[in-house]
């Protein structure tokens, strides 16, 4: 019961204005007591999902569970995350406390500097991603990995309920939108991390969700690693690499990773990201001019984009953004 109420506090942050959250909160204690009783007696059943699309920037198919089920996902996540995270590979950066995109790019820069001896030697980067990752995760294989750590039958039953609540094909696929899916995805690909580090002995390897990079001094060796990884994914995880996205390039050409391009002595925003930032801010500026959004909203949007640029050499783009917003006569900071 205590875990459910603590999960509610975390879940409701930033969502209190949503009608479905408000409706659940109206009878909060009754709803949580009922959920707790259903869990205790194993009468709990997971509800259906509401599908929709978002562009971030790639078009993604999101499946949104009910407030009741999402609250349960948070409660499960609160217990499982610390149990599994302590055994995850250090250089896995997606959906983990103290990690994230900027830490991953920082780590990539340190790897490059070390292997290239401060850019005095040529280094190659193998960049890959897993094809249709969330849609291809096997429930049976994932359950086997979870059962290694979880012995409690009640917990196994509940995790099974969450897994069976969604599939792209029988017994396969996780929904984009569940907080538990983020954890399950890391549990699944931790097997790849351990294989690359311990079997392939790759020293400069890092992963963010289904994207990963391996650095090396021999282009042919990296190509061989890609073949071995693809074989392991198919045999052990029923996954495969996206063949059109297996890229090997010199570090001096720039390594495109997580929205930035890492160059020998600096990093920049990737060209697509730059164009998207400008386009979206112009759209926001036009909405402001037409009275559709407030000056505060425009200011918040500008500061958000400037926050992205502070992690790279984005002086020119920063000036362009400020110039675009100048007509509103707004201050950048409070």
Short mmCIF file of N, CA and C in Angstrom, two decimals, residues 184-271:
data_model
loop_
_atom_site.label_atom_id
_atom_site.label_comp_id
_atom_site.label_asym_id
_atom_site.label_seq_id
_atom_site.Cartn_x
_atom_site.Cartn_y
_atom_site.Cartn_z
N UNK A 184 12.50 -2.78 -18.87
CA UNK A 184 12.56 -4.08 -19.53
C UNK A 184 13.50 -4.03 -20.74
N UNK A 185 13.49 -2.92 -21.46
CA UNK A 185 14.37 -2.77 -22.63
C UNK A 185 15.84 -2.81 -22.22
N UNK A 186 16.17 -2.20 -21.08
CA UNK A 186 17.55 -2.24 -20.60
C UNK A 186 17.93 -3.63 -20.08
N UNK A 187 16.99 -4.31 -19.44
CA UNK A 187 17.26 -5.68 -18.99
C UNK A 187 17.58 -6.56 -20.19
N UNK A 188 16.83 -6.39 -21.26
CA UNK A 188 16.98 -7.23 -22.46
C UNK A 188 18.34 -6.99 -23.12
N UNK A 189 18.70 -5.73 -23.35
CA UNK A 189 19.95 -5.44 -24.07
C UNK A 189 21.17 -5.44 -23.16
N UNK A 190 20.97 -5.60 -21.85
CA UNK A 190 22.13 -5.80 -20.98
C UNK A 190 22.87 -7.08 -21.38
N UNK A 191 22.13 -8.02 -21.95
CA UNK A 191 22.76 -9.25 -22.45
C UNK A 191 23.75 -8.93 -23.58
N UNK A 192 23.36 -7.99 -24.45
CA UNK A 192 24.27 -7.55 -25.51
C UNK A 192 25.48 -6.85 -24.92
N UNK A 193 25.25 -5.99 -23.94
CA UNK A 193 26.35 -5.25 -23.31
C UNK A 193 27.39 -6.21 -22.74
N UNK A 194 26.93 -7.22 -22.04
CA UNK A 194 27.85 -8.18 -21.42
C UNK A 194 28.60 -8.98 -22.48
N UNK A 195 27.92 -9.32 -23.57
CA UNK A 195 28.56 -10.05 -24.66
C UNK A 195 29.66 -9.21 -25.31
N UNK A 196 29.37 -7.95 -25.57
CA UNK A 196 30.35 -7.07 -26.24
C UNK A 196 31.56 -6.83 -25.34
N UNK A 197 31.32 -6.63 -24.05
CA UNK A 197 32.43 -6.33 -23.13
C UNK A 197 33.25 -7.57 -22.78
N UNK A 198 32.58 -8.68 -22.49
CA UNK A 198 33.29 -9.85 -21.96
C UNK A 198 33.68 -10.87 -23.03
N UNK A 199 32.85 -11.02 -24.06
CA UNK A 199 33.17 -11.98 -25.11
C UNK A 199 33.97 -11.35 -26.24
N UNK A 200 33.55 -10.17 -26.68
CA UNK A 200 34.26 -9.49 -27.76
C UNK A 200 35.40 -8.62 -27.26
N UNK A 201 35.44 -8.38 -25.94
CA UNK A 201 36.52 -7.61 -25.30
C UNK A 201 36.63 -6.19 -25.86
N UNK A 202 35.50 -5.59 -26.22
CA UNK A 202 35.51 -4.21 -26.72
C UNK A 202 35.68 -3.25 -25.54
N UNK A 203 36.73 -2.45 -25.58
CA UNK A 203 37.03 -1.55 -24.46
C UNK A 203 36.27 -0.24 -24.55
N UNK A 204 36.09 0.26 -25.75
CA UNK A 204 35.42 1.56 -25.93
C UNK A 204 34.06 1.33 -26.57
N UNK A 205 33.09 0.98 -25.75
CA UNK A 205 31.73 0.65 -26.19
C UNK A 205 30.74 1.36 -25.29
N UNK A 206 29.73 1.99 -25.89
CA UNK A 206 28.66 2.59 -25.10
C UNK A 206 27.34 2.48 -25.86
N UNK A 207 26.26 2.45 -25.08
CA UNK A 207 24.94 2.24 -25.67
C UNK A 207 23.92 3.19 -25.06
N UNK A 208 23.03 3.67 -25.93
CA UNK A 208 21.87 4.44 -25.48
C UNK A 208 20.64 3.81 -26.12
N UNK A 209 19.85 3.13 -25.31
CA UNK A 209 18.69 2.37 -25.80
C UNK A 209 19.16 1.38 -26.86
N UNK A 210 18.67 1.49 -28.11
CA UNK A 210 19.06 0.52 -29.14
C UNK A 210 20.16 1.06 -30.06
N UNK A 211 20.74 2.21 -29.74
CA UNK A 211 21.87 2.76 -30.49
C UNK A 211 23.16 2.49 -29.73
N UNK A 212 24.20 2.04 -30.42
CA UNK A 212 25.47 1.84 -29.72
C UNK A 212 26.65 2.15 -30.63
N UNK A 213 27.77 2.44 -30.00
CA UNK A 213 29.01 2.80 -30.70
C UNK A 213 30.16 1.98 -30.12
N UNK A 214 31.03 1.48 -30.99
CA UNK A 214 32.28 0.85 -30.58
C UNK A 214 33.41 1.56 -31.32
N UNK A 215 34.44 1.96 -30.60
CA UNK A 215 35.60 2.60 -31.20
C UNK A 215 36.73 1.59 -31.35
N UNK A 216 37.52 1.78 -32.39
CA UNK A 216 38.66 0.90 -32.61
C UNK A 216 39.64 1.52 -33.58
N UNK A 217 40.81 0.91 -33.67
CA UNK A 217 41.85 1.43 -34.56
C UNK A 217 41.91 0.70 -35.89
N UNK A 218 41.12 -0.37 -36.01
CA UNK A 218 41.14 -1.19 -37.21
C UNK A 218 39.73 -1.29 -37.79
N UNK A 219 39.54 -0.76 -38.97
CA UNK A 219 38.22 -0.73 -39.60
C UNK A 219 37.70 -2.14 -39.87
N UNK A 220 38.59 -3.03 -40.34
CA UNK A 220 38.19 -4.39 -40.63
C UNK A 220 37.74 -5.14 -39.39
N UNK A 221 38.42 -4.89 -38.28
CA UNK A 221 38.05 -5.55 -37.02
C UNK A 221 36.66 -5.10 -36.56
N UNK A 222 36.37 -3.82 -36.73
CA UNK A 222 35.05 -3.31 -36.34
C UNK A 222 33.96 -3.94 -37.20
N UNK A 223 34.24 -4.10 -38.49
CA UNK A 223 33.26 -4.74 -39.37
C UNK A 223 33.00 -6.18 -38.92
N UNK A 224 34.07 -6.87 -38.52
CA UNK A 224 33.93 -8.24 -38.01
C UNK A 224 33.11 -8.27 -36.73
N UNK A 225 33.31 -7.26 -35.84
CA UNK A 225 32.53 -7.18 -34.61
C UNK A 225 31.04 -7.01 -34.92
N UNK A 226 30.74 -6.20 -35.93
CA UNK A 226 29.34 -5.98 -36.32
C UNK A 226 28.69 -7.30 -36.73
N UNK A 227 29.42 -8.12 -37.48
CA UNK A 227 28.89 -9.42 -37.91
C UNK A 227 28.66 -10.34 -36.71
N UNK A 228 29.59 -10.34 -35.76
CA UNK A 228 29.45 -11.19 -34.57
C UNK A 228 28.28 -10.71 -33.70
N UNK A 229 28.12 -9.41 -33.58
CA UNK A 229 27.02 -8.85 -32.79
C UNK A 229 25.68 -9.22 -33.42
N UNK A 230 25.60 -9.10 -34.73
CA UNK A 230 24.34 -9.43 -35.41
C UNK A 230 23.99 -10.90 -35.22
N UNK A 231 25.00 -11.75 -35.27
CA UNK A 231 24.78 -13.18 -35.06
C UNK A 231 24.30 -13.46 -33.64
N UNK A 232 24.92 -12.78 -32.66
CA UNK A 232 24.52 -12.96 -31.26
C UNK A 232 23.08 -12.48 -31.05
N UNK A 233 22.75 -11.33 -31.61
CA UNK A 233 21.39 -10.78 -31.46
C UNK A 233 20.35 -11.75 -32.00
N UNK A 234 20.63 -12.29 -33.17
CA UNK A 234 19.66 -13.20 -33.80
C UNK A 234 19.51 -14.50 -33.00
N UNK A 235 20.64 -15.06 -32.58
CA UNK A 235 20.63 -16.35 -31.90
C UNK A 235 20.11 -16.26 -30.48
N UNK A 236 20.51 -15.23 -29.73
CA UNK A 236 20.21 -15.16 -28.30
C UNK A 236 19.00 -14.29 -27.95
N UNK A 237 18.72 -13.28 -28.77
CA UNK A 237 17.67 -12.31 -28.42
C UNK A 237 16.58 -12.18 -29.48
N UNK A 238 16.71 -12.92 -30.58
CA UNK A 238 15.74 -12.82 -31.69
C UNK A 238 15.60 -11.40 -32.21
N UNK A 239 16.75 -10.73 -32.30
CA UNK A 239 16.82 -9.37 -32.82
C UNK A 239 17.80 -9.33 -33.98
N UNK A 240 17.89 -8.18 -34.65
CA UNK A 240 18.88 -8.01 -35.71
C UNK A 240 19.26 -6.54 -35.80
N UNK A 241 20.45 -6.28 -36.34
CA UNK A 241 20.88 -4.92 -36.57
C UNK A 241 20.16 -4.35 -37.78
N UNK A 242 19.95 -3.06 -37.77
CA UNK A 242 19.39 -2.36 -38.92
C UNK A 242 20.50 -2.27 -39.97
N UNK A 243 20.43 -3.10 -41.01
CA UNK A 243 21.55 -3.22 -41.95
C UNK A 243 21.88 -1.92 -42.65
N UNK A 244 20.90 -1.05 -42.85
CA UNK A 244 21.15 0.23 -43.52
C UNK A 244 21.78 1.26 -42.60
N UNK A 245 21.90 0.91 -41.30
CA UNK A 245 22.43 1.87 -40.33
C UNK A 245 23.69 1.36 -39.65
N UNK A 246 24.38 0.42 -40.29
CA UNK A 246 25.69 0.00 -39.80
C UNK A 246 26.73 0.91 -40.44
N UNK A 247 27.30 1.81 -39.67
CA UNK A 247 28.19 2.84 -40.20
C UNK A 247 29.55 2.75 -39.53
N UNK A 248 30.61 2.78 -40.33
CA UNK A 248 31.97 2.86 -39.81
C UNK A 248 32.63 4.09 -40.45
N UNK A 249 33.10 5.00 -39.61
CA UNK A 249 33.72 6.21 -40.14
C UNK A 249 34.85 6.68 -39.25
N UNK A 250 35.74 7.48 -39.83
CA UNK A 250 36.87 8.04 -39.09
C UNK A 250 36.36 9.08 -38.10
N UNK A 251 36.97 9.12 -36.92
CA UNK A 251 36.50 10.08 -35.92
C UNK A 251 36.72 11.51 -36.38
N UNK A 252 37.71 11.73 -37.25
CA UNK A 252 37.97 13.09 -37.74
C UNK A 252 36.86 13.61 -38.64
N UNK A 253 36.06 12.68 -39.18
CA UNK A 253 34.93 13.08 -40.03
C UNK A 253 33.73 13.54 -39.19
N UNK A 254 33.77 13.25 -37.90
CA UNK A 254 32.65 13.56 -37.02
C UNK A 254 31.78 12.34 -36.79
N UNK A 255 31.43 12.10 -35.54
CA UNK A 255 30.59 10.95 -35.17
C UNK A 255 29.23 11.49 -34.73
N UNK A 256 28.20 11.11 -35.46
CA UNK A 256 26.83 11.55 -35.19
C UNK A 256 26.23 10.64 -34.12
N UNK A 257 25.91 11.24 -32.96
CA UNK A 257 25.38 10.43 -31.85
C UNK A 257 24.47 11.26 -30.96
N UNK A 258 23.23 10.83 -30.82
CA UNK A 258 22.26 11.43 -29.89
C UNK A 258 22.04 12.92 -30.12
N UNK A 259 21.96 13.30 -31.39
CA UNK A 259 21.63 14.68 -31.73
C UNK A 259 22.82 15.60 -31.91
N UNK A 260 24.02 15.12 -31.56
CA UNK A 260 25.23 15.91 -31.72
C UNK A 260 26.20 15.21 -32.67
N UNK A 261 27.11 16.00 -33.25
CA UNK A 261 28.21 15.45 -34.04
C UNK A 261 29.49 15.76 -33.30
N UNK A 262 30.19 14.69 -32.87
CA UNK A 262 31.42 14.84 -32.11
C UNK A 262 32.59 14.91 -33.07
N UNK A 263 33.30 16.05 -33.07
CA UNK A 263 34.46 16.29 -33.91
C UNK A 263 35.72 16.28 -33.04
N UNK A 264 36.92 16.26 -33.64
CA UNK A 264 38.14 16.13 -32.83
C UNK A 264 38.28 17.13 -31.68
N UNK A 265 37.89 18.39 -31.89
CA UNK A 265 38.13 19.37 -30.82
C UNK A 265 36.86 20.06 -30.33
N UNK A 266 35.72 19.66 -30.83
CA UNK A 266 34.47 20.25 -30.37
C UNK A 266 33.31 19.39 -30.85
N UNK A 267 32.10 19.76 -30.41
CA UNK A 267 30.90 19.08 -30.89
C UNK A 267 29.90 20.12 -31.37
N UNK A 268 29.08 19.74 -32.33
CA UNK A 268 28.06 20.62 -32.87
C UNK A 268 26.73 19.89 -32.91
N UNK A 269 25.65 20.64 -33.05
CA UNK A 269 24.34 20.03 -33.24
C UNK A 269 24.28 19.45 -34.64
N UNK A 270 23.72 18.26 -34.77
CA UNK A 270 23.60 17.66 -36.11
C UNK A 270 22.71 18.54 -36.99
N UNK A 271 22.94 18.49 -38.30
CA UNK A 271 22.25 19.39 -39.24
C UNK A 271 20.74 19.25 -39.16
#
